[in-house]
């Protein structure tokens, strides 16, 4: 996740980058924030501009990672196809 954050540092402002990292860490640890809870209660999702991501999960506990959602960036980050985006675990 930190490698992707370093890559995104060129695109995102410090506040957006911090929020992106926090979202990734909450997802990886299955924790919700008060912002997430408020948005869910009102039927809205929280959107961070320029921070569209894919959460890839290999199926091993603690193995989730935050990846940029754009195809070229995803390939550069080592995700060969859209299987990570679809949640496919190869089983």
XYZ file of N, CA and C in Angstrom:
273
model
N 0.831 -1.178 0.000
C 0.000 0.000 0.000
C 0.882 1.250 0.000
N 1.945 1.227 0.730
C 2.810 2.409 0.793
C 3.454 2.700 -0.563
N 3.808 1.652 -1.328
C 4.400 1.872 -2.653
C 3.425 2.588 -3.570
N 2.163 2.189 -3.522
C 1.142 2.849 -4.331
C 0.940 4.273 -3.845
N 0.955 4.477 -2.542
C 0.808 5.829 -1.999
C 1.948 6.715 -2.475
N 3.167 6.177 -2.489
C 4.304 6.959 -2.981
C 4.120 7.317 -4.447
N 3.612 6.362 -5.231
C 3.354 6.606 -6.648
C 2.276 7.677 -6.812
N 1.232 7.622 -5.996
C 0.126 8.562 -6.108
C 0.462 9.945 -5.548
N 1.544 10.059 -4.817
C 1.940 11.337 -4.224
C 2.090 12.423 -5.293
N 2.460 12.016 -6.525
C 2.614 12.976 -7.618
C 1.272 13.523 -8.079
N 0.181 12.768 -7.854
C -1.141 13.133 -8.359
C -2.009 13.772 -7.282
N -1.927 13.258 -6.078
C -2.822 13.687 -5.001
C -2.188 14.741 -4.108
N -3.012 15.581 -3.521
C -2.548 16.495 -2.491
C -2.328 15.717 -1.205
N -1.652 16.316 -0.237
C -1.360 15.623 1.023
C -2.619 15.156 1.743
N -3.661 15.984 1.765
C -4.905 15.593 2.435
C -5.559 14.407 1.758
N -5.594 14.432 0.426
C -6.194 13.325 -0.322
C -5.377 12.053 -0.150
N -4.055 12.181 -0.161
C -3.188 11.024 0.015
C -3.392 10.409 1.395
N -3.473 11.244 2.430
C -3.709 10.751 3.788
C -5.042 10.006 3.853
N -6.081 10.591 3.245
C -7.396 9.947 3.253
C -7.356 8.611 2.519
N -6.652 8.554 1.398
C -6.524 7.317 0.630
C -5.872 6.223 1.470
N -4.806 6.567 2.174
C -4.117 5.591 3.028
C -5.031 5.134 4.159
N -5.763 6.073 4.769
C -6.664 5.716 5.864
C -7.771 4.778 5.389
N -8.335 5.058 4.216
C -9.379 4.184 3.667
C -8.813 2.792 3.441
N -7.629 2.703 2.854
C -7.007 1.401 2.611
C -6.759 0.628 3.888
N -6.288 1.312 4.911
C -6.023 0.637 6.181
C -7.314 0.194 6.859
N -8.377 1.003 6.759
C -9.666 0.596 7.341
C -10.211 -0.628 6.617
N -10.112 -0.629 5.283
C -10.615 -1.774 4.517
C -9.809 -3.017 4.849
N -8.491 -2.873 4.908
C -7.630 -4.019 5.196
C -7.912 -4.613 6.571
N -8.352 -3.777 7.508
C -8.637 -4.254 8.861
C -10.128 -4.336 9.154
N -10.948 -4.198 8.112
C -12.414 -4.307 8.215
C -12.977 -3.359 9.267
N -12.490 -2.125 9.289
C -12.978 -1.120 10.231
C -13.687 -0.015 9.458
N -14.718 0.511 10.026
C -15.431 1.634 9.413
C -15.167 2.895 10.217
N -15.170 4.017 9.548
C -15.010 5.290 10.250
C -16.378 5.910 10.477
N -16.417 6.980 11.260
C -17.689 7.667 11.480
C -18.204 8.275 10.182
N -17.301 8.690 9.292
C -17.714 9.214 7.983
C -18.371 8.107 7.171
N -17.757 6.907 7.174
C -18.339 5.768 6.460
C -19.723 5.445 7.010
N -19.848 5.425 8.336
C -21.122 5.082 8.973
C -22.195 6.115 8.642
N -21.827 7.396 8.671
C -22.791 8.452 8.352
C -23.239 8.356 6.902
N -22.302 8.082 6.005
C -22.644 7.963 4.589
C -23.553 6.761 4.356
N -23.259 5.647 5.017
C -24.083 4.446 4.862
C -25.488 4.679 5.407
N -25.582 5.405 6.507
C -26.884 5.672 7.117
C -27.769 6.521 6.212
N -27.144 7.347 5.389
C -27.899 8.214 4.486
C -27.942 7.667 3.065
N -27.455 6.435 2.867
C -27.491 5.818 1.544
C -26.545 6.456 0.550
N -25.496 7.076 1.034
C -24.522 7.717 0.152
C -23.164 7.066 0.338
N -22.350 7.170 -0.683
C -20.987 6.669 -0.558
C -20.037 7.851 -0.449
N -18.886 7.599 0.131
C -17.876 8.635 0.272
C -16.976 8.574 -0.951
N -16.796 9.705 -1.621
C -15.972 9.746 -2.826
C -14.803 10.690 -2.600
N -13.608 10.208 -2.873
C -12.421 11.042 -2.825
C -11.953 11.249 -4.257
N -11.966 12.469 -4.785
C -11.523 12.693 -6.163
C -10.105 12.177 -6.385
N -9.872 11.567 -7.520
C -8.562 11.050 -7.926
C -8.093 9.888 -7.059
N -8.964 9.319 -6.245
C -8.531 8.239 -5.361
C -9.370 6.994 -5.599
N -9.606 6.698 -6.877
C -10.339 5.483 -7.219
C -9.357 4.329 -7.099
N -9.699 3.331 -6.293
C -8.756 2.247 -6.035
C -9.423 0.889 -6.162
N -8.597 -0.120 -6.282
C -9.029 -1.510 -6.259
C -8.416 -2.132 -5.022
N -9.212 -2.865 -4.269
C -8.678 -3.600 -3.128
C -8.468 -5.035 -3.600
N -7.219 -5.450 -3.677
C -6.888 -6.797 -4.127
C -6.702 -7.686 -2.907
N -7.246 -8.885 -2.966
C -7.170 -9.807 -1.837
C -6.799 -11.176 -2.372
N -5.638 -11.685 -1.978
C -5.198 -12.992 -2.459
C -5.859 -14.128 -1.700
N -6.636 -13.810 -0.665
C -7.290 -14.845 0.119
C -6.514 -15.227 1.365
N -5.311 -14.685 1.527
C -4.508 -14.963 2.704
C -4.764 -13.848 3.714
N -4.967 -14.197 4.959
C -5.272 -13.197 5.988
C -4.217 -12.096 6.001
N -4.673 -10.860 5.993
C -3.759 -9.724 6.039
C -3.088 -9.406 4.729
N -3.572 -9.986 3.614
C -2.878 -9.806 2.341
C -3.493 -8.749 1.445
N -4.497 -8.034 1.938
C -5.140 -7.025 1.098
C -4.169 -5.886 0.810
N -4.264 -5.332 -0.388
C -3.432 -4.186 -0.724
C -4.244 -3.191 -1.537
N -3.825 -1.960 -1.527
C -4.515 -0.874 -2.195
C -3.824 -0.624 -3.522
N -4.568 -0.678 -4.615
C -3.994 -0.476 -5.939
C -4.760 0.588 -6.690
N -4.080 1.349 -7.546
C -4.803 2.306 -8.380
C -5.743 1.558 -9.307
N -6.892 2.125 -9.612
C -7.889 1.422 -10.406
C -7.681 1.549 -11.905
N -6.868 2.486 -12.364
C -6.661 2.638 -13.803
C -5.866 1.461 -14.330
N -6.220 0.986 -15.526
C -5.609 -0.206 -16.103
C -4.098 -0.155 -16.190
N -3.534 0.919 -16.742
C -2.087 1.014 -16.894
C -1.373 1.013 -15.562
N -1.917 1.749 -14.596
C -1.319 1.790 -13.262
C -1.428 0.444 -12.574
N -2.551 -0.249 -12.813
C -2.759 -1.554 -12.191
C -1.731 -2.540 -12.723
N -1.494 -2.516 -14.045
C -0.509 -3.421 -14.637
C 0.890 -3.095 -14.111
N 1.198 -1.804 -13.980
C 2.507 -1.398 -13.467
C 2.694 -1.830 -12.018
N 1.586 -1.931 -11.284
C 1.655 -2.344 -9.878
C 1.719 -3.857 -9.736
N 1.667 -4.581 -10.875
C 1.810 -6.028 -10.829
C 0.524 -6.810 -10.845
N -0.606 -6.167 -11.129
C -1.872 -6.881 -11.249
C -2.097 -7.124 -12.731
N -1.986 -8.371 -13.214
C -1.985 -8.639 -14.648
C -3.310 -8.425 -15.363
N -4.438 -8.529 -14.693
C -5.725 -8.363 -15.373
C -6.769 -7.878 -14.382
N -8.024 -7.933 -14.782
C -9.095 -7.407 -13.935
C -9.589 -8.397 -12.887
N -8.914 -9.502 -12.679
C -9.362 -10.470 -11.675
C -9.382 -9.853 -10.283
N -8.384 -9.015 -9.974
C -8.356 -8.382 -8.646
C -9.555 -7.470 -8.470
N -9.924 -6.774 -9.539
C -11.068 -5.862 -9.450
C -12.373 -6.615 -9.264
N -12.450 -7.834 -9.811
C -13.691 -8.597 -9.707
C -13.790 -9.386 -8.411
N -12.694 -9.425 -7.652
C -12.703 -10.183 -6.406
C -12.387 -11.654 -6.603
N -12.014 -12.051 -7.822
C -11.707 -13.449 -8.108
C -10.445 -13.869 -7.369
N -10.501 -15.001 -6.709
C -9.358 -15.472 -5.929
C -8.671 -16.676 -6.557
N -9.098 -17.095 -7.736
C -8.444 -18.207 -8.405
C -8.792 -19.563 -7.842
N -9.918 -19.663 -7.158
C -10.322 -20.950 -6.575
C -11.539 -21.487 -7.266
